[in-house]
Amino acid sequence: MKVLIVGGGGREHAIAYCVAKSSKVEKMYCAPGNAGIAELAECVPIGAMEFDKLVTFAKEKEIDLAIVGMDDPLVGGLIDEFEKAGIRAFGPRKNAAILEGSKAFSKDLMKKYDIPTAAYENFDNADEALAYLETAKFPIVLKADGLALGKGVLICNTLEEAKAGVKEIMLDKKFGASGNTMVVEEFMTGREVSVLSFVDGKTIKTMTSAQDHKRAKDGDQGLNTGGMGTFSPSPFYTKEVDEFCRKYVYQKTVDAMAAEGREFKGIIFFGLMLTEDGPKVLEYNARFGDPEAQVVLPRMKNDLIDVIEACIDGTLDQVDLQFEDNAAVCVVLASDGYPVAYEKGLPITGLDEFKKHEGYYCFHAGTKFDGDQIVTNGGRVLGVTAKGATLKEARANAYKATEWVQFDNKYMRHDIGKAIDEA
Ligand code: AMP
Ligand code: GLY
């Protein structure tokens, strides 16, 4: 089988790692890929939003399966384009990817189908939003409706902050058209857990849980980022939480999408908050998390291609999804200055060390070749990942492995998985 992976970050490297292990795959391409993915796949310089070029390439190379891991092309309808051209593709169609693409849509869906989430109101008019905020309880959360690179969420402690937030999102259009509509949401407190799942339109199978660290600095300080590190499983995702979500969240979401005529096939990522009143949905994503995929996929026992094919064919009920009974931790090595301004093109050394150790992975996020030398090419550069028998062991292993790699301006958080100690 010939496989094309669309994307070029750490998540796609983790997907490529699993695809490469499959006995069914004879050739793998990645568009655009990165220097790490290039060890496993032939990288082609086509961007994830260049739909025409991707479809033409897939037809030319007679691709048997295209896997789309990123939110933008999914929400933009890349799966539909592949399918129109007769190419089998994994991910939700445009009418289902709206689950991530519009927060107003997902909030209305949860309300209609009684899926637990924070109380909210949607606004497409700034004056009405401002009038509502005058009488609201603080803190309060403002969310740009559309995709905003994970930055369209503002937690406002005062009316003044909220007014400035409305201006930013709806009037100044800091997040572009994503801010044409805005969700105003009740502020919740509790631990956050990510649960990724495979979905075939009817059946849902959840993967092992994970937890992300979104802020740039230790102690959850600094700006929001794409994610600075993850651990899996989350010790806070207990049997009770799982049972609750099975009953009130997971299958209900899949059934709700089907009932709306928006059959969902692909990955649903549930961002949950474990509040005092029970688990509530913070957000849905329509893809693997990055860097959640980096700690979840290496622990999966199944052949990823088998599971993906079952999702496309609607036979997921026949899959026995299994994960190793261990743990994994991913520490992101970033370029100092991320997520604002940072240098690129800095040589990276020490990468070969990972080949000498079983259970250690260096997933590339922002890297490229400069001649024979691998150099930095983004804010998040590498996702250093290690397994261990326990979370503590995995964490110690991952931090040990961060020392194997060197590049100028290397930056990381030192408290990834600190929450493990409180479990
Ligand atoms: P989202 O993109 O909706 O997951 O929001 C990004 C982050 O903002 C989440 O991971 C939470 O840390 C925070 N957040 C979002 N919604 C709320 C809420 N209603 N209450 C408290 N924190 C929130
Ligand atoms: N790590 C969070 C996300 O992928 O959205």
GROMACS .gro file of C-alpha atoms and ligand atoms in nm:
model
  451
    1MET     CA    1   0.000   0.000   0.000
    2LYS     CA    2   0.115   0.354  -0.079
    3VAL     CA    3   0.038   0.609   0.191
    4LEU     CA    4   0.050   0.990   0.183
    5ILE     CA    5   0.060   1.180   0.511
    6VAL     CA    6  -0.032   1.549   0.496
    7GLY     CA    7   0.146   1.775   0.744
    8GLY     CA    8   0.494   1.827   0.877
    9GLY     CA    9   0.498   1.850   1.255
   10GLY     CA   10   0.569   1.627   1.553
   11ARG     CA   11   0.224   1.473   1.533
   12GLU     CA   12   0.280   1.373   1.170
   13HIS     CA   13   0.619   1.227   1.263
   14ALA     CA   14   0.447   1.012   1.528
   15ILE     CA   15   0.184   0.905   1.273
   16ALA     CA   16   0.459   0.828   1.019
   17TYR     CA   17   0.640   0.619   1.279
   18CYS     CA   18   0.328   0.402   1.325
   19VAL     CA   19   0.255   0.381   0.953
   20ALA     CA   20   0.615   0.273   0.887
   21LYS     CA   21   0.571  -0.016   1.132
   22SER     CA   22   0.271  -0.153   0.939
   23SER     CA   23   0.345  -0.461   0.730
   24LYS     CA   24   0.087  -0.340   0.476
   25VAL     CA   25   0.279  -0.029   0.376
   26GLU     CA   26   0.534  -0.049   0.098
   27LYS     CA   27   0.585   0.323   0.034
   28MET     CA   28   0.516   0.637   0.233
   29TYR     CA   29   0.514   1.001   0.121
   30CYS     CA   30   0.472   1.306   0.340
   31ALA     CA   31   0.373   1.658   0.230
   32PRO     CA   32   0.559   1.866   0.328
   33GLY     CA   33   0.718   1.655   0.607
   34ASN     CA   34   1.037   1.753   0.790
   35ALA     CA   35   1.393   1.628   0.842
   36GLY     CA   36   1.284   1.357   1.088
   37ILE     CA   37   0.997   1.228   0.877
   38ALA     CA   38   1.241   1.213   0.583
   39GLU     CA   39   1.403   0.907   0.744
   40LEU     CA   40   1.076   0.717   0.709
   41ALA     CA   41   0.901   0.873   0.412
   42GLU     CA   42   0.976   1.053   0.089
   43CYS     CA   43   0.899   1.417   0.164
   44VAL     CA   44   0.746   1.628  -0.112
   45PRO     CA   45   0.743   2.009  -0.102
   46ILE     CA   46   0.367   2.060  -0.115
   47GLY     CA   47   0.194   2.260   0.159
   48ALA     CA   48  -0.102   2.116   0.351
   49MET     CA   49  -0.335   2.383   0.208
   50GLU     CA   50  -0.235   2.327  -0.155
   51PHE     CA   51  -0.533   2.102  -0.223
   52ASP     CA   52  -0.502   2.088  -0.603
   53LYS     CA   53  -0.136   1.995  -0.589
   54LEU     CA   54  -0.198   1.733  -0.319
   55VAL     CA   55  -0.477   1.568  -0.519
   56THR     CA   56  -0.272   1.574  -0.841
   57PHE     CA   57   0.026   1.423  -0.659
   58ALA     CA   58  -0.188   1.153  -0.497
   59LYS     CA   59  -0.337   1.055  -0.834
   60GLU     CA   60   0.002   1.055  -1.005
   61LYS     CA   61   0.157   0.831  -0.739
   62GLU     CA   62  -0.153   0.612  -0.712
   63ILE     CA   63  -0.183   0.669  -0.340
   64ASP     CA   64  -0.398   0.405  -0.167
   65LEU     CA   65  -0.453   0.602   0.152
   66ALA     CA   66  -0.412   0.969   0.244
   67ILE     CA   67  -0.393   1.058   0.613
   68VAL     CA   68  -0.464   1.420   0.710
   69GLY     CA   69  -0.352   1.513   1.059
   70MET     CA   70  -0.389   1.893   1.068
   71ASP     CA   71  -0.692   2.105   1.152
   72ASP     CA   72  -0.670   2.365   0.872
   73PRO     CA   73  -0.690   2.129   0.573
   74LEU     CA   74  -0.956   1.915   0.744
   75VAL     CA   75  -1.175   2.215   0.821
   76GLY     CA   76  -1.108   2.343   0.468
   77GLY     CA   77  -1.237   2.020   0.311
   78LEU     CA   78  -0.925   1.834   0.195
   79ILE     CA   79  -1.086   1.494   0.265
   80ASP     CA   80  -1.376   1.584   0.032
   81GLU     CA   81  -1.129   1.682  -0.241
   82PHE     CA   82  -0.940   1.353  -0.210
   83GLU     CA   83  -1.264   1.157  -0.215
   84LYS     CA   84  -1.394   1.342  -0.521
   85ALA     CA   85  -1.076   1.234  -0.699
   86GLY     CA   86  -1.135   0.872  -0.592
   87ILE     CA   87  -0.859   0.867  -0.330
   88ARG     CA   88  -0.926   0.692  -0.001
   89ALA     CA   89  -0.862   0.942   0.277
   90PHE     CA   90  -0.867   0.936   0.656
   91GLY     CA   91  -1.017   1.224   0.849
   92PRO     CA   92  -1.355   1.395   0.881
   93ARG     CA   93  -1.517   1.555   0.577
   94LYS     CA   94  -1.568   1.931   0.584
   95ASN     CA   95  -1.925   1.903   0.716
   96ALA     CA   96  -1.797   1.700   1.015
   97ALA     CA   97  -1.466   1.882   1.075
   98ILE     CA   98  -1.684   2.178   1.175
   99LEU     CA   99  -1.686   2.008   1.515
  100GLU     CA  100  -1.343   2.170   1.557
  101GLY     CA  101  -1.379   2.446   1.298
  102SER     CA  102  -1.663   2.629   1.474
  103LYS     CA  103  -1.679   2.658   1.851
  104ALA     CA  104  -2.029   2.809   1.821
  105PHE     CA  105  -2.138   2.497   1.629
  106SER     CA  106  -1.986   2.260   1.884
  107LYS     CA  107  -2.140   2.447   2.179
  108ASP     CA  108  -2.484   2.443   2.014
  109LEU     CA  109  -2.443   2.071   1.942
  110MET     CA  110  -2.359   1.997   2.305
  111LYS     CA  111  -2.653   2.204   2.426
  112LYS     CA  112  -2.897   2.037   2.184
  113TYR     CA  113  -2.785   1.685   2.275
  114ASP     CA  114  -2.730   1.749   2.645
  115ILE     CA  115  -2.355   1.683   2.651
  116PRO     CA  116  -2.194   1.839   2.961
  117THR     CA  117  -2.005   2.161   2.886
  118ALA     CA  118  -1.969   2.514   3.028
  119ALA     CA  119  -2.272   2.747   3.005
  120TYR     CA  120  -2.232   2.990   2.712
  121GLU     CA  121  -2.382   3.237   2.468
  122ASN     CA  122  -2.283   3.290   2.102
  123PHE     CA  123  -2.259   3.640   1.953
  124ASP     CA  124  -2.210   3.768   1.600
  125ASN     CA  125  -2.249   4.129   1.702
  126ALA     CA  126  -1.997   4.311   1.924
  127ASP     CA  127  -2.252   4.547   2.083
  128GLU     CA  128  -2.469   4.259   2.196
  129ALA     CA  129  -2.164   4.080   2.337
  130LEU     CA  130  -2.064   4.395   2.528
  131ALA     CA  131  -2.415   4.440   2.669
  132TYR     CA  132  -2.417   4.077   2.786
  133LEU     CA  133  -2.078   4.114   2.954
  134GLU     CA  134  -2.203   4.413   3.161
  135THR     CA  135  -2.407   4.173   3.375
  136ALA     CA  136  -2.182   3.865   3.354
  137LYS     CA  137  -1.992   3.691   3.634
  138PHE     CA  138  -1.611   3.705   3.622
  139PRO     CA  139  -1.373   3.548   3.534
  140ILE     CA  140  -1.530   3.474   3.198
  141VAL     CA  141  -1.395   3.311   2.881
  142LEU     CA  142  -1.411   3.459   2.530
  143LYS     CA  143  -1.350   3.233   2.232
  144ALA     CA  144  -1.313   3.324   1.867
  145ASP     CA  145  -1.544   3.086   1.680
  146GLY     CA  146  -1.299   2.957   1.421
  147LEU     CA  147  -0.946   2.818   1.411
  148ALA     CA  148  -0.690   3.050   1.568
  149LEU     CA  149  -0.376   2.837   1.618
  150GLY     CA  150  -0.492   2.765   1.974
  151LYS     CA  151  -0.471   3.137   2.057
  152GLY     CA  152  -0.832   3.246   2.017
  153VAL     CA  153  -0.928   3.182   2.380
  154LEU     CA  154  -0.913   3.472   2.628
  155ILE     CA  155  -0.971   3.430   2.999
  156CYS     CA  156  -1.087   3.768   3.132
  157ASN     CA  157  -1.083   3.853   3.502
  158THR     CA  158  -1.260   4.188   3.478
  159LEU     CA  159  -1.517   4.368   3.264
  160GLU     CA  160  -1.239   4.590   3.132
  161GLU     CA  161  -1.038   4.291   3.012
  162ALA     CA  162  -1.348   4.140   2.855
  163LYS     CA  163  -1.427   4.462   2.669
  164ALA     CA  164  -1.072   4.471   2.535
  165GLY     CA  165  -1.113   4.105   2.436
  166VAL     CA  166  -1.432   4.170   2.239
  167LYS     CA  167  -1.252   4.451   2.058
  168GLU     CA  168  -0.956   4.223   1.979
  169ILE     CA  169  -1.164   3.931   1.855
  170MET     CA  170  -1.470   4.094   1.692
  171LEU     CA  171  -1.364   4.445   1.590
  172ASP     CA  172  -0.987   4.440   1.533
  173LYS     CA  173  -1.018   4.085   1.395
  174LYS     CA  174  -0.693   3.971   1.552
  175PHE     CA  175  -0.784   3.614   1.449
  176GLY     CA  176  -0.930   3.718   1.114
  177ALA     CA  177  -1.268   3.580   1.008
  178SER     CA  178  -1.245   3.333   1.300
  179GLY     CA  179  -1.366   3.624   1.514
  180ASN     CA  180  -1.684   3.701   1.315
  181THR     CA  181  -1.866   3.498   1.576
  182MET     CA  182  -1.760   3.472   1.939
  183VAL     CA  183  -1.852   3.234   2.219
  184VAL     CA  184  -1.875   3.377   2.572
  185GLU     CA  185  -1.837   3.094   2.817
  186GLU     CA  186  -1.855   3.028   3.190
  187PHE     CA  187  -1.509   2.993   3.349
  188MET     CA  188  -1.448   2.643   3.484
  189THR     CA  189  -1.181   2.514   3.718
  190GLY     CA  190  -1.034   2.166   3.743
  191ARG     CA  191  -0.776   1.940   3.587
  192GLU     CA  192  -0.761   1.908   3.211
  193VAL     CA  193  -0.738   1.573   3.034
  194SER     CA  194  -0.717   1.493   2.664
  195VAL     CA  195  -0.885   1.181   2.530
  196LEU     CA  196  -0.831   1.092   2.165
  197SER     CA  197  -1.059   0.847   1.991
  198PHE     CA  198  -1.109   0.665   1.662
  199VAL     CA  199  -1.454   0.706   1.509
  200ASP     CA  200  -1.612   0.529   1.209
  201GLY     CA  201  -1.935   0.726   1.188
  202LYS     CA  202  -2.118   0.503   1.440
  203THR     CA  203  -1.866   0.335   1.668
  204ILE     CA  204  -1.615   0.517   1.886
  205LYS     CA  205  -1.306   0.362   2.048
  206THR     CA  206  -1.113   0.580   2.286
  207MET     CA  207  -0.736   0.571   2.316
  208THR     CA  208  -0.537   0.599   2.636
  209SER     CA  209  -0.563   0.942   2.805
  210ALA     CA  210  -0.303   1.218   2.800
  211GLN     CA  211  -0.236   1.562   2.943
  212ASP     CA  212  -0.087   1.861   2.765
  213HIS     CA  213   0.103   2.163   2.903
  214LYS     CA  214  -0.009   2.460   2.695
  215ARG     CA  215   0.174   2.750   2.858
  216ALA     CA  216   0.527   2.842   2.751
  217LYS     CA  217   0.686   2.860   3.098
  218ASP     CA  218   0.726   2.647   3.409
  219GLY     CA  219   0.442   2.663   3.659
  220ASP     CA  220   0.192   2.719   3.375
  221GLN     CA  221   0.311   3.075   3.329
  222GLY     CA  222   0.366   3.267   3.006
  223LEU     CA  223   0.181   3.262   2.677
  224ASN     CA  224  -0.030   2.981   2.537
  225THR     CA  225   0.157   2.761   2.290
  226GLY     CA  226   0.069   2.465   2.071
  227GLY     CA  227   0.183   2.247   2.365
  228MET     CA  228   0.517   2.222   2.548
  229GLY     CA  229   0.492   1.860   2.660
  230THR     CA  230   0.256   1.576   2.742
  231PHE     CA  231   0.225   1.266   2.952
  232SER     CA  232   0.013   0.955   2.909
  233PRO     CA  233  -0.188   0.812   3.073
  234SER     CA  234  -0.332   1.078   3.302
  235PRO     CA  235  -0.361   0.944   3.658
  236PHE     CA  236  -0.661   1.175   3.700
  237TYR     CA  237  -0.854   0.999   3.427
  238THR     CA  238  -1.002   0.743   3.664
  239LYS     CA  239  -1.238   0.456   3.596
  240GLU     CA  240  -1.525   0.673   3.724
  241VAL     CA  241  -1.437   0.958   3.489
  242ASP     CA  242  -1.413   0.711   3.202
  243GLU     CA  243  -1.750   0.557   3.284
  244PHE     CA  244  -1.913   0.901   3.308
  245CYS     CA  245  -1.771   1.010   2.972
  246ARG     CA  246  -1.872   0.685   2.803
  247LYS     CA  247  -2.226   0.743   2.921
  248TYR     CA  248  -2.263   1.117   2.867
  249VAL     CA  249  -1.996   1.239   2.623
  250TYR     CA  250  -1.829   1.003   2.374
  251GLN     CA  251  -2.103   0.801   2.205
  252LYS     CA  252  -2.346   1.091   2.243
  253THR     CA  253  -2.115   1.315   2.041
  254VAL     CA  254  -2.081   1.060   1.760
  255ASP     CA  255  -2.458   0.999   1.754
  256ALA     CA  256  -2.528   1.374   1.763
  257MET     CA  257  -2.306   1.431   1.458
  258ALA     CA  258  -2.479   1.145   1.272
  259ALA     CA  259  -2.822   1.280   1.367
  260GLU     CA  260  -2.723   1.619   1.226
  261GLY     CA  261  -2.632   1.457   0.893
  262ARG     CA  262  -2.263   1.514   0.964
  263GLU     CA  263  -2.133   1.159   0.998
  264PHE     CA  264  -1.791   1.181   1.166
  265LYS     CA  265  -1.513   0.947   1.052
  266GLY     CA  266  -1.166   1.013   1.183
  267ILE     CA  267  -1.021   1.121   1.515
  268ILE     CA  268  -1.220   1.308   1.778
  269PHE     CA  269  -1.003   1.467   2.044
  270PHE     CA  270  -1.203   1.545   2.357
  271GLY     CA  271  -1.055   1.825   2.567
  272LEU     CA  272  -1.211   1.759   2.908
  273MET     CA  273  -1.209   1.951   3.231
  274LEU     CA  274  -1.266   1.750   3.546
  275THR     CA  275  -1.477   1.998   3.743
  276GLU     CA  276  -1.634   1.958   4.086
  277ASP     CA  277  -1.963   1.893   3.907
  278GLY     CA  278  -1.811   1.617   3.697
  279PRO     CA  279  -1.626   1.606   3.363
  280LYS     CA  280  -1.721   1.872   3.107
  281VAL     CA  281  -1.615   1.918   2.746
  282LEU     CA  282  -1.380   2.216   2.701
  283GLU     CA  283  -1.340   2.166   2.330
  284TYR     CA  284  -1.346   1.918   2.047
  285ASN     CA  285  -1.069   1.875   1.795
  286ALA     CA  286  -1.110   1.675   1.476
  287ARG     CA  287  -0.758   1.528   1.469
  288PHE     CA  288  -0.478   1.386   1.682
  289GLY     CA  289  -0.336   1.633   1.934
  290ASP     CA  290   0.014   1.767   1.898
  291PRO     CA  291   0.201   1.670   2.122
  292GLU     CA  292  -0.064   1.424   2.252
  293ALA     CA  293  -0.006   1.192   1.954
  294GLN     CA  294   0.361   1.168   2.051
  295VAL     CA  295   0.279   0.997   2.384
  296VAL     CA  296  -0.032   0.805   2.277
  297LEU     CA  297   0.071   0.648   1.946
  298PRO     CA  298   0.399   0.487   2.064
  299ARG     CA  299   0.192   0.304   2.328
  300MET     CA  300  -0.062   0.167   2.081
  301LYS     CA  301  -0.036  -0.207   2.017
  302ASN     CA  302  -0.255  -0.220   1.704
  303ASP     CA  303  -0.139  -0.166   1.350
  304LEU     CA  304  -0.247   0.196   1.287
  305ILE     CA  305  -0.334   0.120   0.925
  306ASP     CA  306  -0.579  -0.154   1.035
  307VAL     CA  307  -0.756   0.086   1.269
  308ILE     CA  308  -0.768   0.365   1.011
  309GLU     CA  309  -0.911   0.130   0.749
  310ALA     CA  310  -1.176   0.012   0.995
  311CYS     CA  311  -1.275   0.377   1.054
  312ILE     CA  312  -1.312   0.438   0.681
  313ASP     CA  313  -1.498   0.109   0.621
  314GLY     CA  314  -1.729   0.143   0.923
  315THR     CA  315  -1.600  -0.173   1.090
  316LEU     CA  316  -1.440  -0.023   1.399
  317ASP     CA  317  -1.669  -0.234   1.620
  318GLN     CA  318  -1.457  -0.534   1.516
  319VAL     CA  319  -1.128  -0.377   1.630
  320ASP     CA  320  -0.984  -0.460   1.969
  321LEU     CA  321  -0.795  -0.139   2.041
  322GLN     CA  322  -0.510  -0.201   2.284
  323PHE     CA  323  -0.246   0.007   2.455
  324GLU     CA  324   0.066  -0.097   2.643
  325ASP     CA  325   0.037  -0.101   3.019
  326ASN     CA  326   0.313   0.156   3.066
  327ALA     CA  327   0.357   0.532   3.039
  328ALA     CA  328   0.515   0.790   2.811
  329VAL     CA  329   0.632   1.150   2.852
  330CYS     CA  330   0.711   1.400   2.576
  331VAL     CA  331   0.919   1.711   2.645
  332VAL     CA  332   0.915   1.967   2.365
  333LEU     CA  333   1.248   2.127   2.282
  334ALA     CA  334   1.166   2.471   2.147
  335SER     CA  335   1.367   2.767   2.024
  336ASP     CA  336   1.395   3.028   2.297
  337GLY     CA  337   1.143   3.304   2.227
  338TYR     CA  338   0.865   3.070   2.107
  339PRO     CA  339   0.571   3.140   2.068
  340VAL     CA  340   0.659   3.499   1.972
  341ALA     CA  341   0.992   3.544   1.790
  342TYR     CA  342   1.279   3.300   1.755
  343GLU     CA  343   1.575   3.221   1.533
  344LYS     CA  344   1.569   2.945   1.275
  345GLY     CA  345   1.842   2.758   1.090
  346LEU     CA  346   2.048   2.656   1.396
  347PRO     CA  347   2.234   2.323   1.362
  348ILE     CA  348   2.108   2.033   1.576
  349THR     CA  349   2.345   1.764   1.708
  350GLY     CA  350   2.303   1.442   1.903
  351LEU     CA  351   2.001   1.304   1.717
  352ASP     CA  352   2.170   0.968   1.645
  353GLU     CA  353   2.170   0.885   2.016
  354PHE     CA  354   1.799   0.795   1.995
  355LYS     CA  355   1.876   0.508   1.756
  356LYS     CA  356   2.079   0.340   2.030
  357HIS     CA  357   1.800   0.326   2.290
  358GLU     CA  358   1.477   0.129   2.278
  359GLY     CA  359   1.168   0.316   2.402
  360TYR     CA  360   1.307   0.661   2.322
  361TYR     CA  361   1.181   0.873   2.033
  362CYS     CA  362   1.279   1.208   1.892
  363PHE     CA  363   0.979   1.334   1.696
  364HIS     CA  364   1.072   1.627   1.474
  365ALA     CA  365   0.840   1.928   1.473
  366GLY     CA  366   1.029   2.220   1.318
  367THR     CA  367   1.340   2.086   1.146
  368LYS     CA  368   1.481   2.076   0.793
  369PHE     CA  369   1.796   1.981   0.609
  370ASP     CA  370   2.054   2.246   0.528
  371GLY     CA  371   2.280   2.039   0.305
  372ASP     CA  372   2.359   1.732   0.514
  373GLN     CA  373   2.299   1.914   0.843
  374ILE     CA  374   1.965   1.907   1.026
  375VAL     CA  375   1.875   2.258   1.146
  376THR     CA  376   1.592   2.418   1.343
  377ASN     CA  377   1.300   2.540   1.133
  378GLY     CA  378   1.025   2.639   1.376
  379GLY     CA  379   0.932   2.737   1.729
  380ARG     CA  380   0.871   2.384   1.848
  381VAL     CA  381   1.173   2.193   1.719
  382LEU     CA  382   1.166   1.840   1.864
  383GLY     CA  383   0.941   1.630   2.086
  384VAL     CA  384   1.171   1.417   2.298
  385THR     CA  385   0.963   1.120   2.410
  386ALA     CA  386   1.039   0.824   2.635
  387LYS     CA  387   0.845   0.534   2.770
  388GLY     CA  388   0.878   0.389   3.118
  389ALA     CA  389   0.707   0.131   3.336
  390THR     CA  390   0.554   0.417   3.534
  391LEU     CA  391   0.490   0.786   3.464
  392LYS     CA  392   0.775   0.884   3.695
  393GLU     CA  393   1.016   0.653   3.515
  394ALA     CA  394   0.901   0.781   3.175
  395ARG     CA  395   0.950   1.139   3.291
  396ALA     CA  396   1.301   1.072   3.420
  397ASN     CA  397   1.385   0.896   3.092
  398ALA     CA  398   1.247   1.178   2.877
  399TYR     CA  399   1.440   1.445   3.067
  400LYS     CA  400   1.758   1.236   3.047
  401ALA     CA  401   1.711   1.215   2.669
  402THR     CA  402   1.666   1.594   2.635
  403GLU     CA  403   2.034   1.616   2.723
  404TRP     CA  404   2.137   1.409   2.422
  405VAL     CA  405   2.033   1.682   2.179
  406GLN     CA  406   2.195   2.022   2.143
  407PHE     CA  407   2.118   2.337   1.946
  408ASP     CA  408   2.166   2.705   2.023
  409ASN     CA  409   1.874   2.868   2.207
  410LYS     CA  410   1.735   2.527   2.310
  411TYR     CA  411   1.445   2.589   2.547
  412MET     CA  412   1.217   2.353   2.737
  413ARG     CA  413   0.989   2.344   3.038
  414HIS     CA  414   1.135   2.159   3.334
  415ASP     CA  415   0.805   2.065   3.495
  416ILE     CA  416   0.636   1.847   3.233
  417GLY     CA  417   0.445   1.583   3.427
  418LYS     CA  418   0.486   1.755   3.763
  419ALA     CA  419   0.116   1.684   3.825
  420ILE     CA  420   0.207   1.314   3.841
  421ASP     CA  421   0.349   1.378   4.188
  422GLU     CA  422   0.012   1.502   4.309
  423ALA     CA  423  -0.180   1.195   4.195
  424AMP     P1  424  -0.971   2.553   2.405
  424AMP     O1  425  -0.898   2.589   2.279
  424AMP     O2  426  -1.119   2.577   2.399
  424AMP     O3  427  -0.932   2.418   2.460
  424AMP     O4  428  -0.913   2.651   2.514
  424AMP     C1  429  -0.774   2.659   2.538
  424AMP     C2  430  -0.748   2.654   2.687
  424AMP     O5  431  -0.818   2.761   2.751
  424AMP     C3  432  -0.800   2.527   2.752
  424AMP     O6  433  -0.707   2.424   2.742
  424AMP     C4  434  -0.820   2.575   2.893
  424AMP     O7  435  -0.698   2.577   2.965
  424AMP     C5  436  -0.867   2.718   2.877
  424AMP     N1  437  -1.014   2.724   2.877
  424AMP     C6  438  -1.097   2.712   2.771
  424AMP     N2  439  -1.226   2.721   2.808
  424AMP     C7  440  -1.227   2.738   2.941
  424AMP     C8  441  -1.329   2.753   3.039
  424AMP     N3  442  -1.459   2.755   3.005
  424AMP     N4  443  -1.291   2.767   3.167
  424AMP     C9  444  -1.161   2.769   3.202
  424AMP     N5  445  -1.060   2.755   3.116
  424AMP    C10  446  -1.090   2.740   2.986
  425GLY     N1  447  -0.203   1.994   2.208
  425GLY     C1  448  -0.329   2.052   2.182
  425GLY     C2  449  -0.377   2.040   2.045
  425GLY     O1  450  -0.323   1.967   1.964
  425GLY     O2  451  -0.476   2.104   2.012
   0.00000   0.00000   0.00000
